[in-house]
mmCIF file of C-alpha atoms in Angstrom:
data_model
loop_
_atom_site.group_PDB
_atom_site.id
_atom_site.type_symbol
_atom_site.label_atom_id
_atom_site.label_comp_id
_atom_site.label_asym_id
_atom_site.label_seq_id
_atom_site.Cartn_x
_atom_site.Cartn_y
_atom_site.Cartn_z
ATOM 1 C CA MET A 29 1.959 -4.464 -12.030
ATOM 2 C CA GLY A 30 3.712 -1.181 -12.701
ATOM 3 C CA LYS A 31 5.108 -0.913 -16.244
ATOM 4 C CA LEU A 32 5.340 2.700 -17.406
ATOM 5 C CA HIS A 33 5.810 3.716 -21.048
ATOM 6 C CA LEU A 34 6.439 7.192 -22.468
ATOM 7 C CA GLN A 35 6.665 7.417 -26.242
ATOM 8 C CA HIS A 36 7.603 10.440 -28.353
ATOM 9 C CA ILE A 37 6.671 12.987 -25.675
ATOM 10 C CA SER A 38 7.070 16.669 -26.540
ATOM 11 C CA LYS A 39 6.047 19.650 -24.421
ATOM 12 C CA SER A 40 6.333 23.421 -24.812
ATOM 13 C CA TYR A 41 5.402 26.346 -22.594
ATOM 14 C CA GLY A 42 4.584 29.126 -24.995
ATOM 15 C CA ALA A 43 7.574 29.569 -27.310
ATOM 16 C CA THR A 44 9.866 27.551 -25.020
ATOM 17 C CA LYS A 45 10.206 23.893 -25.972
ATOM 18 C CA VAL A 46 11.007 21.892 -22.827
ATOM 19 C CA LEU A 47 10.801 18.254 -23.991
ATOM 20 C CA GLN A 48 11.387 16.922 -27.479
ATOM 21 C CA ASP A 49 10.603 13.360 -28.584
ATOM 22 C CA VAL A 50 11.254 11.746 -25.179
ATOM 23 C CA SER A 51 10.746 7.978 -25.051
ATOM 24 C CA PHE A 52 11.573 5.597 -22.201
ATOM 25 C CA HIS A 53 10.052 2.896 -20.013
ATOM 26 C CA VAL A 54 10.168 1.652 -16.431
ATOM 27 C CA ASN A 55 9.676 -2.082 -15.981
ATOM 28 C CA GLU A 56 7.713 -3.646 -13.154
ATOM 29 C CA GLY A 57 9.759 -3.528 -9.933
ATOM 30 C CA GLU A 58 12.579 -1.559 -11.602
ATOM 31 C CA PHE A 59 14.487 1.423 -10.171
ATOM 32 C CA VAL A 60 15.145 3.988 -12.920
ATOM 33 C CA THR A 61 16.780 7.368 -12.322
ATOM 34 C CA ILE A 62 16.687 10.480 -14.500
ATOM 35 C CA VAL A 63 19.617 12.894 -14.373
ATOM 36 C CA GLY A 64 20.003 16.065 -16.393
ATOM 37 C CA PRO A 65 21.031 19.717 -16.300
ATOM 38 C CA SER A 66 19.012 22.119 -14.152
ATOM 39 C CA GLY A 67 15.904 23.277 -15.977
ATOM 40 C CA SER A 68 16.051 20.413 -18.483
ATOM 41 C CA GLY A 69 12.476 19.305 -17.846
ATOM 42 C CA LYS A 70 12.840 16.517 -15.282
ATOM 43 C CA SER A 71 10.022 17.797 -13.071
ATOM 44 C CA THR A 72 7.874 18.478 -16.150
ATOM 45 C CA LEU A 73 8.090 14.754 -16.903
ATOM 46 C CA PHE A 74 6.655 13.974 -13.458
ATOM 47 C CA HIS A 75 3.836 16.470 -13.982
ATOM 48 C CA LEU A 76 3.010 14.776 -17.279
ATOM 49 C CA ILE A 77 3.094 11.267 -15.780
ATOM 50 C CA GLY A 78 0.921 12.443 -12.883
ATOM 51 C CA GLY A 79 -1.676 13.876 -15.259
ATOM 52 C CA LEU A 80 -1.241 17.443 -13.976
ATOM 53 C CA ILE A 81 -0.439 18.683 -17.483
ATOM 54 C CA ALA A 82 -0.792 17.157 -20.950
ATOM 55 C CA PRO A 83 1.957 16.706 -23.555
ATOM 56 C CA ASP A 84 1.758 18.438 -26.912
ATOM 57 C CA SER A 85 2.347 15.055 -28.540
ATOM 58 C CA GLY A 86 3.131 11.473 -27.603
ATOM 59 C CA THR A 87 1.644 8.785 -25.359
ATOM 60 C CA ILE A 88 1.999 7.871 -21.666
ATOM 61 C CA THR A 89 0.683 4.521 -20.420
ATOM 62 C CA LEU A 90 0.847 2.502 -17.205
ATOM 63 C CA ASP A 91 0.173 -1.201 -17.690
ATOM 64 C CA GLY A 92 -1.377 -0.281 -21.030
ATOM 65 C CA LYS A 93 -3.761 2.343 -19.610
ATOM 66 C CA ASN A 94 -3.620 5.934 -20.802
ATOM 67 C CA LEU A 95 -2.252 8.377 -18.185
ATOM 68 C CA ILE A 96 -2.622 11.610 -20.130
ATOM 69 C CA ASN A 97 -4.922 14.011 -18.260
ATOM 70 C CA THR A 98 -5.725 11.325 -15.677
ATOM 71 C CA ARG A 99 -4.704 11.559 -12.023
ATOM 72 C CA GLY A 100 -4.387 9.166 -9.124
ATOM 73 C CA HIS A 101 -2.417 6.440 -10.936
ATOM 74 C CA ILE A 102 1.023 7.181 -9.474
ATOM 75 C CA SER A 103 2.360 7.895 -6.010
ATOM 76 C CA TYR A 104 4.482 11.059 -5.867
ATOM 77 C CA MET A 105 7.052 12.149 -3.293
ATOM 78 C CA PRO A 106 8.444 15.688 -3.724
ATOM 79 C CA GLN A 107 11.682 17.212 -2.386
ATOM 80 C CA ASN A 108 9.868 18.477 0.675
ATOM 81 C CA PRO A 109 8.283 15.696 2.787
ATOM 82 C CA SER A 110 4.961 17.613 2.669
ATOM 83 C CA LEU A 111 3.627 16.104 5.887
ATOM 84 C CA PHE A 112 0.518 17.616 7.419
ATOM 85 C CA PRO A 113 1.670 19.225 10.703
ATOM 86 C CA TRP A 114 -1.689 18.642 12.417
ATOM 87 C CA ARG A 115 -1.688 14.897 11.683
ATOM 88 C CA THR A 116 0.286 12.339 13.682
ATOM 89 C CA ILE A 117 2.904 10.206 11.947
ATOM 90 C CA LEU A 118 0.470 7.290 11.722
ATOM 91 C CA LYS A 119 -2.249 9.494 10.265
ATOM 92 C CA ASN A 120 0.199 11.006 7.752
ATOM 93 C CA VAL A 121 1.169 7.501 6.585
ATOM 94 C CA LEU A 122 -2.501 6.518 6.380
ATOM 95 C CA LEU A 123 -3.369 9.506 4.209
ATOM 96 C CA SER A 124 -2.561 7.837 0.880
ATOM 97 C CA SER A 125 -4.665 4.759 1.664
ATOM 98 C CA GLU A 126 -7.501 6.928 3.033
ATOM 99 C CA ILE A 127 -7.660 8.783 -0.279
ATOM 100 C CA ALA A 128 -7.944 5.396 -1.992
ATOM 101 C CA GLY A 129 -10.841 4.487 0.331
ATOM 102 C CA LYS A 130 -8.906 2.093 2.569
ATOM 103 C CA LYS A 131 -8.659 2.617 6.325
ATOM 104 C CA ASP A 132 -6.759 -0.456 7.563
ATOM 105 C CA ALA A 133 -3.884 0.717 9.779
ATOM 106 C CA GLY A 134 -2.173 -2.676 9.897
ATOM 107 C CA ASN A 135 0.088 -2.162 6.887
ATOM 108 C CA ALA A 136 0.870 1.419 7.943
ATOM 109 C CA LEU A 137 2.005 0.259 11.398
ATOM 110 C CA GLU A 138 4.169 -2.428 9.802
ATOM 111 C CA LEU A 139 5.796 0.172 7.524
ATOM 112 C CA ILE A 140 6.394 2.522 10.455
ATOM 113 C CA GLU A 141 8.180 -0.305 12.250
ATOM 114 C CA LYS A 142 10.298 -1.122 9.189
ATOM 115 C CA ALA A 143 11.181 2.573 8.920
ATOM 116 C CA GLY A 144 12.640 2.428 12.441
ATOM 117 C CA LEU A 145 9.949 4.775 13.726
ATOM 118 C CA SER A 146 8.211 2.531 16.264
ATOM 119 C CA GLY A 147 7.173 4.679 19.210
ATOM 120 C CA TYR A 148 6.633 7.732 16.982
ATOM 121 C CA GLU A 149 3.174 6.726 15.714
ATOM 122 C CA ASP A 150 1.496 9.463 17.774
ATOM 123 C CA ALA A 151 4.255 12.057 17.321
ATOM 124 C CA TYR A 152 3.869 15.075 15.040
ATOM 125 C CA PRO A 153 6.159 16.067 12.146
ATOM 126 C CA HIS A 154 7.809 18.949 14.068
ATOM 127 C CA GLN A 155 9.133 16.382 16.554
ATOM 128 C CA LEU A 156 11.084 14.479 13.860
ATOM 129 C CA SER A 157 14.478 15.075 12.217
ATOM 130 C CA GLY A 158 14.769 15.731 8.475
ATOM 131 C CA GLY A 159 15.709 12.126 7.707
ATOM 132 C CA MET A 160 12.830 10.783 9.809
ATOM 133 C CA LYS A 161 10.372 13.025 7.976
ATOM 134 C CA GLN A 162 11.650 11.703 4.648
ATOM 135 C CA ARG A 163 11.121 8.143 5.863
ATOM 136 C CA VAL A 164 7.541 8.976 6.777
ATOM 137 C CA ALA A 165 6.941 10.554 3.366
ATOM 138 C CA PHE A 166 8.342 7.513 1.583
ATOM 139 C CA ILE A 167 6.387 4.906 3.542
ATOM 140 C CA ARG A 168 3.269 7.007 2.952
ATOM 141 C CA SER A 169 3.988 6.542 -0.768
ATOM 142 C CA LEU A 170 4.566 2.819 -0.251
ATOM 143 C CA ASN A 171 1.268 2.538 1.615
ATOM 144 C CA SER A 172 -0.638 3.849 -1.397
ATOM 145 C CA PRO A 173 -2.197 1.312 -3.799
ATOM 146 C CA GLN A 174 -0.368 2.716 -6.834
ATOM 147 C CA SER A 175 2.232 0.423 -8.405
ATOM 148 C CA ILE A 176 4.754 3.137 -9.333
ATOM 149 C CA ILE A 177 6.361 5.788 -7.143
ATOM 150 C CA CYS A 178 7.881 8.995 -8.547
ATOM 151 C CA LEU A 179 10.561 10.484 -6.278
ATOM 152 C CA ASP A 180 11.658 14.063 -7.036
ATOM 153 C CA GLU A 181 15.068 14.671 -5.399
ATOM 154 C CA PRO A 182 13.782 13.460 -2.025
ATOM 155 C CA PHE A 183 17.163 13.599 -0.266
ATOM 156 C CA SER A 184 18.539 16.873 -1.650
ATOM 157 C CA ALA A 185 18.023 18.838 1.586
ATOM 158 C CA LEU A 186 19.786 16.273 3.799
ATOM 159 C CA ASP A 187 23.416 16.372 4.908
ATOM 160 C CA GLU A 188 25.761 13.907 3.201
ATOM 161 C CA PHE A 189 25.841 11.354 6.033
ATOM 162 C CA THR A 190 22.062 11.324 6.519
ATOM 163 C CA ARG A 191 21.592 11.203 2.771
ATOM 164 C CA PHE A 192 23.654 8.034 2.421
ATOM 165 C CA GLU A 193 21.828 6.432 5.350
ATOM 166 C CA MET A 194 18.549 7.224 3.609
ATOM 167 C CA GLN A 195 19.790 5.759 0.327
ATOM 168 C CA GLU A 196 20.695 2.485 2.053
ATOM 169 C CA TRP A 197 17.360 2.453 3.858
ATOM 170 C CA LEU A 198 15.419 3.184 0.662
ATOM 171 C CA LEU A 199 17.094 0.251 -1.110
ATOM 172 C CA SER A 200 16.312 -2.127 1.750
ATOM 173 C CA ILE A 201 12.633 -1.152 1.799
ATOM 174 C CA TRP A 202 12.327 -1.112 -2.001
ATOM 175 C CA LYS A 203 13.879 -4.588 -2.219
ATOM 176 C CA GLU A 204 11.152 -5.934 0.060
ATOM 177 C CA TYR A 205 8.167 -4.236 -1.594
ATOM 178 C CA GLN A 206 9.480 -4.110 -5.194
ATOM 179 C CA LYS A 207 7.340 -1.253 -6.454
ATOM 180 C CA SER A 208 8.484 0.458 -9.645
ATOM 181 C CA ILE A 209 10.424 3.645 -8.900
ATOM 182 C CA LEU A 210 11.193 6.604 -11.157
ATOM 183 C CA PHE A 211 13.714 8.821 -9.376
ATOM 184 C CA ILE A 212 15.017 12.319 -10.149
ATOM 185 C CA THR A 213 18.343 13.546 -8.786
ATOM 186 C CA HIS A 214 21.181 15.930 -9.602
ATOM 187 C CA ASN A 215 23.560 13.705 -7.631
ATOM 188 C CA ILE A 216 25.396 11.301 -9.979
ATOM 189 C CA GLU A 217 26.739 9.207 -7.106
ATOM 190 C CA GLU A 218 23.232 8.779 -5.719
ATOM 191 C CA ALA A 219 21.913 7.743 -9.136
ATOM 192 C CA LEU A 220 24.629 5.111 -9.549
ATOM 193 C CA PHE A 221 24.211 3.703 -6.054
ATOM 194 C CA LEU A 222 20.423 3.336 -6.255
ATOM 195 C CA SER A 223 19.510 2.512 -9.832
ATOM 196 C CA ASP A 224 19.043 -0.380 -12.231
ATOM 197 C CA ARG A 225 19.212 2.087 -15.132
ATOM 198 C CA ILE A 226 20.046 5.778 -15.525
ATOM 199 C CA LEU A 227 18.527 8.008 -18.212
ATOM 200 C CA VAL A 228 20.643 11.068 -19.055
ATOM 201 C CA LEU A 229 18.640 14.042 -20.335
ATOM 202 C CA SER A 230 20.107 16.610 -22.688
ATOM 203 C CA ASP A 231 19.713 20.335 -22.097
ATOM 204 C CA LYS A 232 16.502 22.053 -23.215
ATOM 205 C CA PRO A 233 14.659 20.986 -25.252
ATOM 206 C CA ALA A 234 15.368 17.742 -23.425
ATOM 207 C CA SER A 235 15.568 14.331 -25.020
ATOM 208 C CA ILE A 236 17.091 11.078 -23.787
ATOM 209 C CA LYS A 237 20.777 11.542 -24.483
ATOM 210 C CA LYS A 238 21.943 8.227 -23.102
ATOM 211 C CA GLU A 239 20.741 5.144 -21.217
ATOM 212 C CA ILE A 240 23.148 3.461 -18.805
ATOM 213 C CA ILE A 241 22.485 -0.031 -17.463
ATOM 214 C CA ILE A 242 24.091 -0.228 -14.020
ATOM 215 C CA PRO A 243 26.389 -3.278 -13.758
ATOM 216 C CA PHE A 244 26.588 -3.471 -9.957
ATOM 217 C CA SER A 245 24.916 -6.387 -8.189
ATOM 218 C CA ARG A 246 22.639 -5.969 -5.194
ATOM 219 C CA PRO A 247 22.758 -5.544 -2.246
ATOM 220 C CA ARG A 248 25.069 -2.527 -2.557
ATOM 221 C CA THR A 249 27.381 -1.317 0.183
ATOM 222 C CA GLU A 250 29.406 1.813 0.890
ATOM 223 C CA ASP A 251 32.568 0.160 -0.468
ATOM 224 C CA LEU A 252 31.070 0.363 -3.952
ATOM 225 C CA LEU A 253 31.379 4.177 -3.924
ATOM 226 C CA LEU A 254 35.182 3.974 -4.035
ATOM 227 C CA SER A 255 35.516 1.180 -6.605
ATOM 228 C CA ASP A 256 37.255 1.849 -9.927
ATOM 229 C CA GLU A 257 34.206 0.871 -11.981
ATOM 230 C CA PHE A 258 31.944 3.161 -9.947
ATOM 231 C CA MET A 259 34.331 6.122 -10.336
ATOM 232 C CA LYS A 260 34.677 5.453 -14.065
ATOM 233 C CA LEU A 261 30.906 5.514 -14.581
ATOM 234 C CA LYS A 262 30.620 8.636 -12.433
ATOM 235 C CA ARG A 263 33.151 10.461 -14.637
ATOM 236 C CA GLU A 264 31.383 9.232 -17.779
ATOM 237 C CA ILE A 265 28.001 10.588 -16.677
ATOM 238 C CA HIS A 266 29.602 13.837 -15.464
ATOM 239 C CA ASN A 267 31.136 14.324 -18.935
ATOM 240 C CA ASP A 268 27.819 13.468 -20.619
ATOM 241 C CA LEU A 269 26.083 16.178 -18.593
ATOM 242 C CA ARG A 270 28.748 18.780 -19.369
ATOM 243 C CA SER A 271 28.974 18.110 -23.113
#
């Protein structure tokens, strides 16, 4: 399971209206990315979905269950890996399942292996590179029982080469586990390479300006980035964000 629905969501902070009549959905096992201008309310959407704040109006459901003012129903990965420095890599990955009351390390060890981190189970975060830390943070999210993962610009701090490696790795892991993913990025190329659909937000107060269904088949390779169709869509989204 993992079908997320937001309908007619509006949110203001004082006199500032951030979101206005936002409606969209994420299907089970789908990869949906939100792009929009800085300050357009992308992170506010995650806070609403996570139950940290409540909308002024509208509904948010996951598999038909109300999410408003309720926590613990999604797995969230922020820009910073947010690993506990005093916990080993294995114990960091286990954290999400521990919170859910599960202590079986078998799945965590399997994920660590699939992340290419075998041999680092007893290492600490300061011993890992930026890309390795991001892998740990993502497999920690995968190891949680929640059916949907919200990723908030997880690769923004990485250099371009490492970032692309991480994108390829994320797709390979996601393909195997098929959890629903809602992804935020400012990087149009990243959005096109990863997603099934892209939602373009308008400037504040944000609404869904456009939905783009990505036509590229999977698996996706680096050659796609230079194709005519890819470049055309990239220009189209760039113009949508500027207009």
